[in-house]
Amino acid sequence: MSWDLRKSDPLFLALLALVSFLLLYNLDYRPFWQDEAETACLARNVLKFGTPRAFDGINLISQEEGREAGADHLWRWSPWMQIYLTAGAFYLAQPSTAAGRLPFAVLGILCVCLTYLLIKRHFRDLLWARLAAALLGLSVPFLMYSRQCRYYSLATILVIGSLYAFRMDWQQRWGPALLLLISFGLLFHANYLLFFTYGAAFLAAAILLYHRELPVKRTLLLAAGVVLVVLQGTVFFQIQKQGGMFDLTRIASNLQCYFQDLFQFMAPLPVIGCLLLYWLWLAAFPGGRERLQADREARFTMFLGLIVLFNILIISLAPQGEHRYLIHLYPLCAMVLGWAVCRVAAYHKVSAVLLAFLLLFTNWLHLLPVTRLNIQLRPADNSPYMLTYPNFPLKLYLSELVYGYPDVNRNLIDFFQAQARPGDTIVTTYGDLPLQFYTSCVVFGGLQGRLPEAGELPKFVVKRWHTRWNRRYDLTKSEAFILGLRLAGDYEPLVLPFADEEFGNRADPYYHRFVPDAPPLNQLIIYRLRSYDDAKTIKHLQ
Amino acid sequence: MMTPKPLSTSSNWGKWLLAAFLVSILIRGFLQIPEIRGRISPDFPWNDHIHQVRMEYGKVTEKLQRVEANLEKLKNDGRPQPLRMHLINKDVVSITRSLRFMDARLASLNTELAISLLQAPSIQRASLNLHLQEVKALQADCGNYHRNLQEVSQKAQYFQARLQTKPGRF
């Protein structure tokens, strides 16, 4: 189906309106969880100090026992782009949950637009463009990640930007070449792990499939430009310091998790299997190279498929296997799946309609085959109303948006906003950063490694139900500190009628709950110092 | 005599086979969604929770065996091996987490089933009773695993301490 480029597309506009609603509605329905709060707290410090400082004189922002900043307290653990973007939003609209999430949600909408434009402009296939945009814009994991005050949608749009530029005449014109350079340069400043893994995968796939279209001089010039942009950041962010976190024993399990995540949430195994066979037939059989050269669409989707494959192989070397490191690959999967539906449509329209329905509105094609093969990944503490179970994902997503969710961080924040005085000390084993952002208390513990002075008892202690260990598999300092307190004698336990869930509004489809469990498996317990009303600090009497 | 024909991708049987596969996914998927499953089988929530615990039980069994094997190798080898120690610690943490979840889930199931049993009509009691017995058996198994975990943790702590204080031979 071809279309005049200048004509507006009412169906796409309707889709865009729907995606905008899904991304922007009720943005502050749940408070920031730990990772989002890290960005938000650093952004607030940017407004205060001009730079992202990990310590503001009261609270320490850290999830790595203080390794993120040096003696000057300047944040050097991750790039600053997401922090400054959030700071800009806070500057314009005051620090709040909605303001922090808004720029990233808008970028999520732009990701859908750019995906549509990429296909429409470069392949002039309207059905494919619409399908790719719809598959991305209605993908619940993508929507959830794009609503987070974090780099996810930022990195994703830069990835689509790089593909857009690559499909343009960058070999001859400077504009697209510059766009390619900017996309990669900024990707580093969005998240350097994604830059290294996606960049290497992109390059390898381009050499394999487009080597005739890579002019040596310009390619080297662009690579040198990217290296220049990246080099100062590599030194500044002390990336070599994080090399010590690499855990070779995790590579196999990371690979397994990433592939399972790919099949469960991004691209279903049966479709991937058929595409692999098709691509192999195209490339490996006699005359395959010519066929591949002639079929631009097949070559491009194979290119995207190779990027996804190489990216997963490379990212499995990183210390943590997290779904967020695949989020920038969602548009690539949407484009490949959209193309697969188009190919099926050319073969059999009824099947194409069925396939499109399954991909757009259900997760059944993703989950049923992996369940049958016994390779499904479900967390231990699981509910059937999650994306790890056959469902209508959009229905779950809308249920949460419309009816709300008893968020663990919200319940803690509400408690401390009502019960604590400014300057009161809290020690918690996790969720310290949301408390720092939303309350005026001095918050210790979490994964920051900072604890109250020896002998000083905190006013409040939150021993979360889920125990936390550090990267060396020792109990975190806050867990060990609380074990050393006389909770039974010095503190009064307050059992709140809410579940003590592990994370809160974490977007990872493996963990995210849309509907609360009834009854909850555990309850939030806050310990309040018994002499809280009498004294400000009390020496611990052993 | 029939003339053999090459297999054609435009053949009708291929098209309808594809459609049939997709329809089968559509039907099976629809029957699997929690709302429908709950209507077909009222025991679905219990079954699902018990299934999760059983899955976790399988993982714990596997990890405990791995830890024991690693400890044995460490003992026989006589030399400190930081990588093996790291693997043991990782498994011990993972088992601790799993057991904590299993304990909580089984306790919750036990309470819920006991309450449901009191209120259920006689026709449902047999199946609820069966679930309750299953939960109790799993709780007993978990108790054994807690003891096993304690043993292997103590051994692991011993080797960890030796690794830190005497980096030569164990």
XYZ file of C-alpha atoms in Angstrom:
712
model
C 0.000 0.000 0.000
C 1.722 3.195 -1.098
C 0.744 6.709 -0.096
C 1.522 10.261 -0.969
C 4.077 11.425 1.602
C 2.471 14.837 1.922
C -1.005 13.474 2.647
C -1.959 13.279 6.282
C -2.968 9.885 7.565
C -6.118 10.018 9.709
C -5.611 6.485 11.001
C -2.116 7.311 12.192
C -3.341 10.548 13.751
C -5.996 8.598 15.642
C -3.344 6.144 16.793
C -1.133 9.014 17.884
C -3.986 10.514 19.906
C -4.539 7.160 21.594
C -0.827 6.696 22.350
C -0.637 10.264 23.695
C -3.539 9.523 26.018
C -1.934 6.267 27.170
C 1.363 8.011 27.835
C 0.176 11.271 29.345
C -2.943 10.348 31.294
C -2.545 10.434 35.063
C 1.253 10.699 34.895
C 1.576 11.016 38.662
C -0.723 8.083 39.460
C 2.127 6.441 41.362
C 5.152 8.131 42.921
C 8.708 7.676 41.694
C 10.268 4.368 42.602
C 13.918 4.074 43.609
C 15.579 4.502 40.178
C 13.291 7.324 39.059
C 13.779 9.065 42.394
C 17.554 8.909 41.847
C 17.149 10.950 38.638
C 14.631 13.291 40.269
C 16.775 13.947 43.374
C 19.835 14.636 41.211
C 17.749 16.964 39.003
C 16.592 18.863 42.081
C 20.223 19.237 43.113
C 20.989 20.625 39.646
C 18.493 23.410 40.332
C 20.180 24.017 43.689
C 23.873 23.708 42.788
C 23.983 23.908 38.986
C 25.474 20.434 38.687
C 24.210 16.982 39.685
C 25.639 16.552 43.170
C 25.097 13.322 45.034
C 25.082 15.047 48.431
C 23.102 18.151 49.287
C 24.358 18.489 52.865
C 21.481 16.416 54.230
C 20.902 13.363 52.083
C 23.150 11.155 49.997
C 21.913 9.952 46.617
C 23.456 6.572 46.035
C 22.586 3.000 45.203
C 26.156 1.730 45.053
C 27.439 2.433 48.558
C 28.618 5.908 47.602
C 30.722 4.849 44.604
C 28.775 7.054 42.190
C 30.527 10.272 43.227
C 33.987 11.309 44.306
C 35.068 13.589 47.143
C 33.518 16.555 45.312
C 30.130 14.755 45.395
C 29.747 15.248 41.663
C 27.707 12.456 40.070
C 29.960 10.397 37.799
C 28.173 7.069 37.649
C 25.846 7.657 34.724
C 25.507 10.349 32.039
C 23.778 13.595 32.874
C 21.409 14.057 29.964
C 18.398 12.487 31.687
C 19.194 14.506 34.823
C 19.304 17.830 33.000
C 16.159 16.991 31.042
C 14.356 16.383 34.328
C 15.927 19.495 35.859
C 14.587 21.532 32.913
C 11.091 20.205 33.538
C 11.426 20.933 37.275
C 12.619 24.447 36.487
C 9.577 25.115 34.325
C 6.928 23.373 36.417
C 8.343 22.890 39.962
C 9.669 19.523 41.135
C 6.850 16.992 41.000
C 6.132 13.482 39.771
C 4.241 14.633 36.679
C 6.878 17.231 35.745
C 9.669 14.648 36.069
C 7.919 12.110 33.860
C 6.500 14.504 31.265
C 9.589 15.025 29.028
C 10.171 11.290 28.786
C 6.514 10.566 28.001
C 6.633 13.175 25.227
C 9.767 11.503 23.863
C 7.832 8.218 23.917
C 5.188 9.792 21.667
C 7.927 11.060 19.356
C 9.364 7.525 19.180
C 6.062 6.311 17.723
C 6.011 9.215 15.219
C 9.579 8.617 14.115
C 9.016 4.868 13.698
C 6.041 5.625 11.457
C 7.969 8.218 9.460
C 10.994 5.973 9.040
C 8.978 3.255 7.330
C 6.682 5.615 5.449
C 9.461 7.769 4.110
C 12.034 5.135 3.290
C 9.850 2.241 2.164
C 6.633 4.028 1.174
C 4.547 1.263 2.653
C 1.666 2.739 4.592
C 0.369 -0.518 6.057
C 3.811 -1.391 7.375
C 4.296 2.121 8.771
C 0.947 2.027 10.568
C 1.522 -1.461 11.902
C 5.016 -0.664 13.165
C 3.762 2.493 14.896
C 0.798 0.649 16.406
C 2.888 -2.296 17.568
C 5.250 0.094 19.311
C 2.684 2.537 20.644
C 0.378 -0.146 22.028
C 3.167 -2.220 23.533
C 2.521 -2.067 27.272
C 6.169 -2.545 28.364
C 7.196 0.307 26.046
C 4.422 2.525 27.435
C 5.408 1.748 31.022
C 9.084 2.480 30.428
C 8.314 5.682 28.534
C 6.347 6.993 31.511
C 9.364 6.680 33.782
C 11.565 9.597 34.799
C 14.564 7.813 33.355
C 16.579 7.586 30.121
C 14.513 4.837 28.446
C 12.496 6.818 25.886
C 15.426 9.196 25.401
C 17.738 6.352 24.371
C 14.990 4.812 22.243
C 14.401 7.937 20.190
C 18.140 8.277 19.566
C 18.267 4.686 18.364
C 15.395 5.333 15.942
C 17.183 8.547 14.915
C 20.315 6.563 14.046
C 18.289 4.134 11.911
C 16.486 7.014 10.233
C 19.776 8.692 9.346
C 21.286 5.402 8.212
C 18.465 4.888 5.707
C 19.049 8.384 4.292
C 21.766 9.281 1.860
C 24.416 9.834 4.550
C 27.158 8.628 2.217
C 26.633 11.693 -0.012
C 24.977 14.338 2.137
C 26.267 15.928 5.317
C 22.844 16.426 6.964
C 22.057 12.721 7.472
C 25.717 12.039 8.359
C 25.497 14.680 11.052
C 22.216 13.189 12.294
C 23.947 9.804 12.552
C 26.810 11.352 14.501
C 24.477 13.272 16.827
C 22.293 10.205 17.457
C 25.252 8.104 18.546
C 26.965 10.917 20.440
C 23.817 11.703 22.404
C 23.082 8.021 22.950
C 26.324 7.855 24.896
C 25.117 10.739 27.040
C 21.744 9.069 27.528
C 23.212 5.750 28.644
C 26.684 4.586 27.747
C 25.936 0.900 28.241
C 23.288 1.136 25.531
C 25.663 3.175 23.385
C 28.416 0.552 23.506
C 26.143 -2.448 23.026
C 23.846 -0.949 20.397
C 26.727 0.820 18.629
C 28.755 -2.372 18.281
C 25.698 -4.373 17.193
C 24.744 -1.693 14.646
C 28.240 -1.610 13.187
C 28.533 -5.384 12.936
C 25.108 -5.718 11.283
C 25.880 -2.858 8.872
C 29.185 -4.460 7.833
C 27.454 -7.789 7.254
C 24.514 -6.480 5.242
C 25.394 -3.048 3.907
C 29.180 -3.293 3.446
C 28.925 -2.073 -0.140
C 27.188 1.066 1.066
C 29.770 1.948 3.713
C 32.275 4.342 2.146
C 35.511 3.813 4.066
C 36.496 7.457 4.343
C 33.173 8.783 5.567
C 32.551 5.817 7.850
C 35.932 6.332 9.504
C 35.294 10.061 9.753
C 31.973 9.446 11.475
C 33.500 6.844 13.769
C 36.249 9.300 14.697
C 33.630 11.964 15.397
C 31.713 9.614 17.686
C 34.939 8.589 19.446
C 35.747 12.249 20.070
C 32.317 12.908 21.569
C 32.534 9.781 23.673
C 36.152 9.965 24.787
C 35.840 12.821 27.263
C 32.728 11.185 28.711
C 34.518 7.867 29.112
C 37.144 9.557 31.268
C 34.731 11.836 33.100
C 32.263 9.104 34.057
C 35.100 6.794 35.147
C 33.669 3.882 33.218
C 36.727 1.811 34.039
C 35.642 1.908 37.711
C 32.553 -0.044 36.822
C 34.589 -2.716 35.076
C 35.134 -4.302 38.481
C 31.436 -5.107 38.648
C 31.619 -7.542 35.733
C 30.575 -10.983 36.781
C 31.564 -13.657 34.292
C 29.455 -16.251 36.075
C 26.342 -14.351 35.049
C 26.845 -14.399 31.284
C 24.973 -17.648 30.675
C 22.052 -16.692 32.921
C 21.963 -13.185 31.415
C 21.767 -14.632 27.913
C 18.968 -16.943 28.942
C 17.041 -14.103 30.616
C 17.443 -11.737 27.673
C 16.241 -14.270 25.131
C 13.329 -15.257 27.341
C 12.458 -11.574 27.750
C 12.674 -11.101 23.998
C 10.255 -13.943 23.332
C 7.885 -13.163 26.201
C 7.483 -9.418 25.804
C 8.983 -8.182 22.532
C 8.771 -10.610 19.631
C 7.030 -14.000 19.842
C 9.077 -17.123 19.292
C 6.976 -18.548 16.399
C 7.307 -15.306 14.411
C 11.037 -15.066 15.140
C 11.455 -18.718 14.115
C 9.662 -18.213 10.802
C 11.583 -15.015 10.094
C 14.898 -16.717 10.821
C 14.044 -19.476 8.357
C 12.980 -16.905 5.790
C 16.128 -14.800 6.227
C 18.317 -17.898 6.080
C 16.584 -18.985 2.907
C 17.114 -15.513 1.481
C 20.770 -15.256 2.404
C 22.179 -18.757 2.346
C 20.682 -20.433 -0.713
C 22.133 -19.999 -4.228
C 21.218 -16.578 -5.547
C 20.410 -15.440 -2.019
C 22.683 -12.412 -2.061
C 21.054 -11.127 -5.219
C 17.603 -11.749 -3.777
C 18.578 -9.873 -0.625
C 20.013 -6.983 -2.626
C 16.808 -6.742 -4.618
C 14.468 -6.912 -1.638
C 15.212 -3.693 0.307
C 12.584 -4.374 2.935
C 13.782 -7.891 3.673
C 17.353 -6.657 3.926
C 16.418 -3.860 6.299
C 14.380 -6.129 8.579
C 17.221 -8.651 8.553
C 19.522 -5.783 9.517
C 17.220 -4.940 12.435
C 17.046 -8.589 13.440
C 20.829 -8.856 13.437
C 21.125 -5.713 15.566
C 18.754 -7.222 18.134
C 20.681 -10.496 18.140
C 24.141 -8.901 18.418
C 22.913 -6.404 20.991
C 21.658 -9.216 23.221
C 24.885 -11.176 22.830
C 26.951 -8.133 23.805
C 24.718 -6.892 26.628
C 24.864 -10.298 28.299
C 28.437 -9.392 29.307
C 27.111 -6.529 31.462
C 26.851 -7.207 35.185
C 23.073 -7.100 35.476
C 20.533 -8.797 33.283
C 17.766 -6.204 33.239
C 14.919 -5.761 30.790
C 15.592 -2.017 30.695
C 18.740 -2.705 28.671
C 16.516 -4.009 25.861
C 14.024 -1.145 25.843
C 15.703 0.653 22.913
C 15.146 -2.473 20.806
C 11.337 -2.270 21.031
C 11.001 -0.090 17.885
C 13.219 -2.504 15.963
C 11.024 -5.418 16.989
C 7.890 -3.410 16.123
C 9.246 -2.710 12.625
C 10.201 -6.350 12.063
C 6.846 -7.631 13.344
C 4.949 -5.053 11.282
C 6.778 -6.224 8.198
C 6.028 -9.868 9.061
C 2.303 -9.052 9.248
C 2.546 -7.313 5.850
C 4.207 -10.377 4.343
C 1.540 -12.609 5.827
C -1.111 -10.218 4.439
C 0.327 -10.659 0.961
C 0.026 -14.413 1.462
C -3.271 -14.743 3.330
C -5.344 -11.818 4.562
C -7.336 -13.728 7.189
C -4.140 -14.972 8.826
C -2.674 -11.463 8.749
C -5.708 -10.068 10.578
C -5.465 -12.828 13.191
C -1.730 -12.273 13.605
C -2.123 -8.503 13.902
C -4.849 -8.931 16.529
C -2.714 -11.351 18.539
C 0.315 -9.053 18.412
C -1.497 -5.789 19.078
C -3.968 -6.720 21.774
C -2.808 -9.913 23.471
C 0.371 -11.513 24.745
C -0.846 -15.014 23.904
C 1.415 -15.640 20.934
C 4.330 -14.509 23.098
C 3.544 -16.681 26.095
C 1.779 -19.858 25.001
C 4.653 -21.279 22.913
C 7.275 -20.571 25.611
C 5.003 -22.139 28.226
C 4.616 -25.198 26.022
C 8.395 -25.423 25.619
C 8.798 -24.970 29.375
C 11.097 -21.980 28.973
C 8.761 -19.404 30.433
C 10.109 -17.003 33.010
C 7.782 -16.072 35.846
C 8.914 -14.526 39.095
C 8.268 -16.542 42.234
C 5.932 -13.952 43.727
C 3.574 -13.787 40.803
C -0.007 -12.960 40.009
C -2.089 -13.986 36.983
C -2.750 -10.278 36.413
C 0.749 -9.606 35.170
C 2.395 -9.621 31.762
C 3.962 -12.976 32.563
C 0.508 -14.555 32.238
C -1.830 -14.699 29.214
C -3.811 -11.468 29.336
C -5.024 -8.463 27.380
C -2.047 -6.230 28.300
C -3.787 -2.939 27.466
C -6.698 -3.860 29.725
C -4.283 -4.406 32.631
C -2.488 -1.152 31.848
C -5.722 0.855 31.730
C -7.020 -0.806 34.899
C -3.989 0.453 36.753
C -4.205 3.943 35.274
C -7.901 4.349 35.957
C -8.334 2.563 39.292
C -4.887 3.324 40.742
C -2.659 0.995 42.704
C -1.772 0.901 46.414
C 1.867 1.711 45.745
C 4.320 0.762 48.486
C 6.292 4.007 48.132
C 3.077 6.073 48.179
C 2.031 4.406 51.444
C 5.432 5.071 53.011
C 5.489 8.676 51.780
C 1.969 9.328 53.090
C 2.927 7.888 56.462
C 6.054 10.008 56.850
C 4.418 13.165 55.507
C 1.791 12.760 58.218
C 3.866 11.378 61.092
C 7.432 12.684 60.768
C 8.792 16.162 61.415
C 11.273 17.861 59.084
C 14.781 16.693 59.950
C 13.685 13.420 61.544
C 15.941 10.515 60.709
C 14.738 7.421 58.894
C 16.734 4.263 58.223
C 15.233 2.025 55.598
C 16.575 -1.050 53.860
C 15.205 0.068 50.487
C 13.198 2.919 48.966
C 15.349 5.630 50.561
C 15.421 7.806 47.431
C 11.639 8.274 47.030
C 11.550 9.259 50.716
C 14.350 11.772 50.106
C 12.425 13.297 47.220
C 8.983 13.493 48.808
C 9.716 14.147 52.515
C 11.871 16.588 54.485
C 13.494 13.847 56.537
C 17.112 12.759 56.711
C 17.007 9.374 55.033
C 19.737 6.801 55.556
C 20.113 3.216 54.481
C 18.856 1.697 51.276
C 21.767 0.802 49.061
C 23.654 4.023 49.832
C 25.741 2.566 52.666
C 25.386 5.779 54.706
C 24.154 5.254 58.243
C 23.495 7.449 61.302
C 26.423 8.366 63.569
C 27.468 5.639 65.984
C 25.207 5.701 69.034
C 22.483 7.741 67.415
C 19.152 6.007 67.105
C 17.023 6.862 64.085
C 13.478 8.028 64.768
C 12.012 5.612 62.272
C 13.199 2.283 60.947
C 11.723 0.586 57.916
C 12.845 -3.003 57.683
C 11.443 -3.978 54.327
C 10.137 -7.519 53.915
C 12.466 -8.282 51.008
C 16.014 -8.608 52.302
C 18.701 -6.847 50.268
C 22.233 -8.053 49.587
C 25.015 -6.151 47.866
C 26.938 -7.212 44.765
C 29.268 -9.372 46.870
C 26.229 -11.178 48.305
C 26.763 -9.715 51.777
C 23.822 -8.150 53.585
C 23.650 -4.435 52.787
C 24.909 -2.079 55.473
C 21.392 -0.939 56.308
C 20.201 -4.524 56.767
C 23.184 -5.236 59.031
C 22.621 -1.968 60.929
C 18.981 -2.823 61.626
C 19.947 -6.313 62.763
C 22.120 -4.589 65.391
C 19.239 -2.461 66.732
C 17.077 -3.529 69.651
C 13.862 -3.190 67.674
C 11.785 -5.104 70.212
C 12.862 -2.914 73.125
C 13.507 0.544 71.727
C 10.917 0.701 68.958
C 7.196 0.454 68.628
C 6.152 -1.541 65.535
C 3.420 0.030 63.437
C 1.869 -2.454 61.020
C 0.332 -0.654 58.074
C -2.566 -2.302 56.231
C -0.625 -2.350 52.959
C 1.544 -4.854 51.146
C 5.307 -4.415 51.383
C 6.116 -4.985 47.735
C 9.691 -5.242 46.558
C 9.980 -2.163 44.313
C 6.882 -0.037 43.692
C 6.353 1.393 40.225
C 9.117 -0.513 38.496
C 8.321 -0.772 34.777
C 9.975 -4.152 34.209
C 7.176 -6.382 32.814
C 8.635 -9.284 34.745
C 7.910 -7.549 38.067
C 5.213 -4.982 37.384
C 1.835 -5.501 39.026
C -1.272 -3.839 37.652
C -3.771 -5.235 40.133
C -2.914 -5.739 43.814
C -2.906 -9.166 45.415
C -5.725 -9.892 47.816
C -4.834 -10.671 50.539
C -1.250 -9.327 50.453
C 1.576 -11.749 51.108
C 3.209 -9.426 53.647
C 2.596 -6.090 55.330
C 4.543 -2.887 55.722
C 6.021 -2.471 59.188
C 7.480 0.814 60.379
C 9.319 0.951 63.698
C 8.992 4.206 65.625
C 11.411 5.076 68.418
C 9.504 4.650 71.679
C 10.864 7.871 73.178
C 10.178 9.715 69.925
C 7.998 12.405 71.502
C 10.425 13.125 74.360
C 13.856 13.518 72.874
C 15.459 14.458 69.592
C 18.342 12.034 69.827
C 18.892 9.346 72.348
C 22.095 7.559 73.090
C 21.730 3.857 72.816
C 21.920 2.274 76.249
C 23.117 -1.247 75.953
C -0.694 -41.340 -13.354
C -0.487 -38.119 -11.345
C 2.212 -35.625 -12.221
C 4.189 -34.511 -9.124
C 3.940 -30.791 -8.487
C 6.421 -28.609 -6.617
C 5.249 -27.442 -3.197
C 3.774 -24.016 -3.721
C 3.686 -21.302 -1.109
C 0.435 -20.112 -2.586
C -1.269 -23.425 -1.904
C -4.505 -23.174 0.018
C -3.633 -25.795 2.605
C -0.629 -23.754 3.739
C -2.780 -20.666 4.159
C -5.414 -22.438 6.167
C -2.830 -24.270 8.227
C -1.390 -20.918 9.241
C -4.855 -19.568 9.997
C -5.665 -22.701 12.000
C -2.498 -22.286 14.074
C -3.363 -18.665 14.825
C -6.965 -19.547 15.659
C -5.723 -22.265 18.017
C -3.548 -19.682 19.792
C -6.534 -17.350 19.920
C -8.779 -19.977 21.500
C -6.150 -21.326 23.881
C -5.081 -17.846 24.891
C -8.654 -16.797 25.562
C -9.228 -19.864 27.721
C -6.036 -19.094 29.654
C -6.832 -15.517 30.705
C -7.415 -15.404 34.465
C -11.055 -14.291 34.233
C -12.015 -17.259 32.040
C -9.805 -19.748 33.834
C -11.303 -18.750 37.155
C -14.783 -19.470 35.752
C -13.841 -22.808 34.258
C -12.062 -24.005 37.373
C -12.852 -22.436 40.766
C -9.638 -24.012 42.102
C -7.548 -21.958 39.692
C -6.131 -19.462 42.255
C -5.037 -22.254 44.617
C -3.638 -24.348 41.806
C -1.705 -21.399 40.413
C -0.151 -20.480 43.765
C 0.755 -24.079 44.547
C 2.227 -24.443 41.070
C 4.445 -21.385 41.714
C 5.633 -22.812 45.007
C 6.381 -26.143 43.324
C 8.377 -24.357 40.624
C 10.331 -22.524 43.292
C 10.806 -25.776 45.165
C 12.366 -27.306 42.059
C 14.774 -24.373 41.748
C 15.738 -24.571 45.419
C 16.405 -28.309 45.131
C 18.662 -27.732 42.147
C 20.550 -24.892 43.825
C 21.011 -26.753 47.091
C 22.512 -29.680 45.200
C 24.794 -27.275 43.354
C 25.943 -25.633 46.570
C 26.638 -29.004 48.172
C 28.614 -30.129 45.112
C 30.605 -26.888 45.078
C 31.374 -27.187 48.783
C 32.520 -30.750 48.262
C 34.827 -29.691 45.420
C 36.188 -26.895 47.552
C 36.904 -29.299 50.385
C 38.564 -31.898 48.149
C 40.603 -29.397 46.218
C 42.070 -27.905 49.348
C 42.781 -24.559 47.726
C 40.768 -21.396 48.065
C 38.789 -20.630 44.934
C 37.209 -17.179 45.041
C 35.077 -17.840 41.967
C 33.588 -21.003 43.436
C 33.003 -19.189 46.731
C 31.230 -16.439 44.808
C 28.953 -19.012 43.145
C 28.178 -20.608 46.486
C 27.314 -17.260 48.096
C 25.134 -16.357 45.137
C 23.200 -19.619 45.409
C 22.859 -19.320 49.184
C 21.342 -15.847 48.833
C 19.027 -17.048 46.103
C 17.884 -20.057 48.167
C 17.292 -17.826 51.201
C 15.083 -15.535 49.138
C 13.149 -18.435 47.626
C 12.555 -20.099 50.983
C 11.342 -16.836 52.475
C 8.850 -16.449 49.658
C 7.742 -20.091 49.887
C 7.221 -19.826 53.655
C 5.099 -16.702 53.282
C 3.068 -18.038 50.369
C 2.424 -21.396 52.029
C 1.430 -19.756 55.319
C -0.965 -17.477 53.468
C -2.401 -20.402 51.483
C -2.780 -22.440 54.644
C -4.810 -19.697 56.329
C -6.923 -18.968 53.264
C -7.656 -22.635 52.609
C -8.560 -23.262 56.245
C -11.025 -20.354 56.167
C -12.467 -21.421 52.809
C -12.880 -24.967 54.059
C -15.103 -23.764 56.878
C -17.333 -21.793 54.525
C -17.317 -24.081 51.478
C -20.276 -26.266 50.494
C -19.670 -29.976 51.038
C -19.157 -30.591 47.302
C -16.011 -28.402 47.283
C -14.575 -29.569 50.576
C -12.834 -32.643 49.199
C -10.788 -30.644 46.696
C -10.002 -27.892 49.224
C -8.904 -30.530 51.707
C -6.639 -32.002 49.084
C -5.037 -28.595 48.487
C -4.606 -28.077 52.215
C -2.818 -31.415 52.584
C -0.594 -30.509 49.666
C 0.270 -27.173 51.261
C 1.085 -28.852 54.581
C 3.339 -31.366 52.846
C 5.146 -28.531 51.089
C 5.554 -26.705 54.398
C 7.192 -29.795 55.884
C 9.536 -30.017 52.887
C 10.410 -26.342 53.297
C 11.308 -27.015 56.932
C 13.798 -29.662 55.775
C 15.243 -27.234 53.266
C 15.718 -24.610 55.957
C 17.826 -27.103 57.898
C 19.820 -28.005 54.777
C 20.354 -24.342 54.045
C 21.618 -23.719 57.550
C 24.143 -26.538 57.181
C 25.491 -25.396 53.837
C 25.543 -21.751 54.988
C 27.699 -22.683 57.955
C 30.112 -24.554 55.701
C 30.159 -21.663 53.252
C 30.866 -19.193 56.061
C 33.732 -21.392 57.248
C 35.315 -21.440 53.792
C 34.673 -17.728 53.308
C 36.428 -16.946 56.577
C 39.359 -19.171 55.605
C 39.549 -17.512 52.222
C 39.784 -14.089 53.847
C 42.217 -14.986 56.626
C 44.390 -17.712 55.066
C 44.712 -17.291 51.335
C 47.002 -20.365 51.085
C 45.577 -23.856 51.512
C 42.381 -24.740 53.369
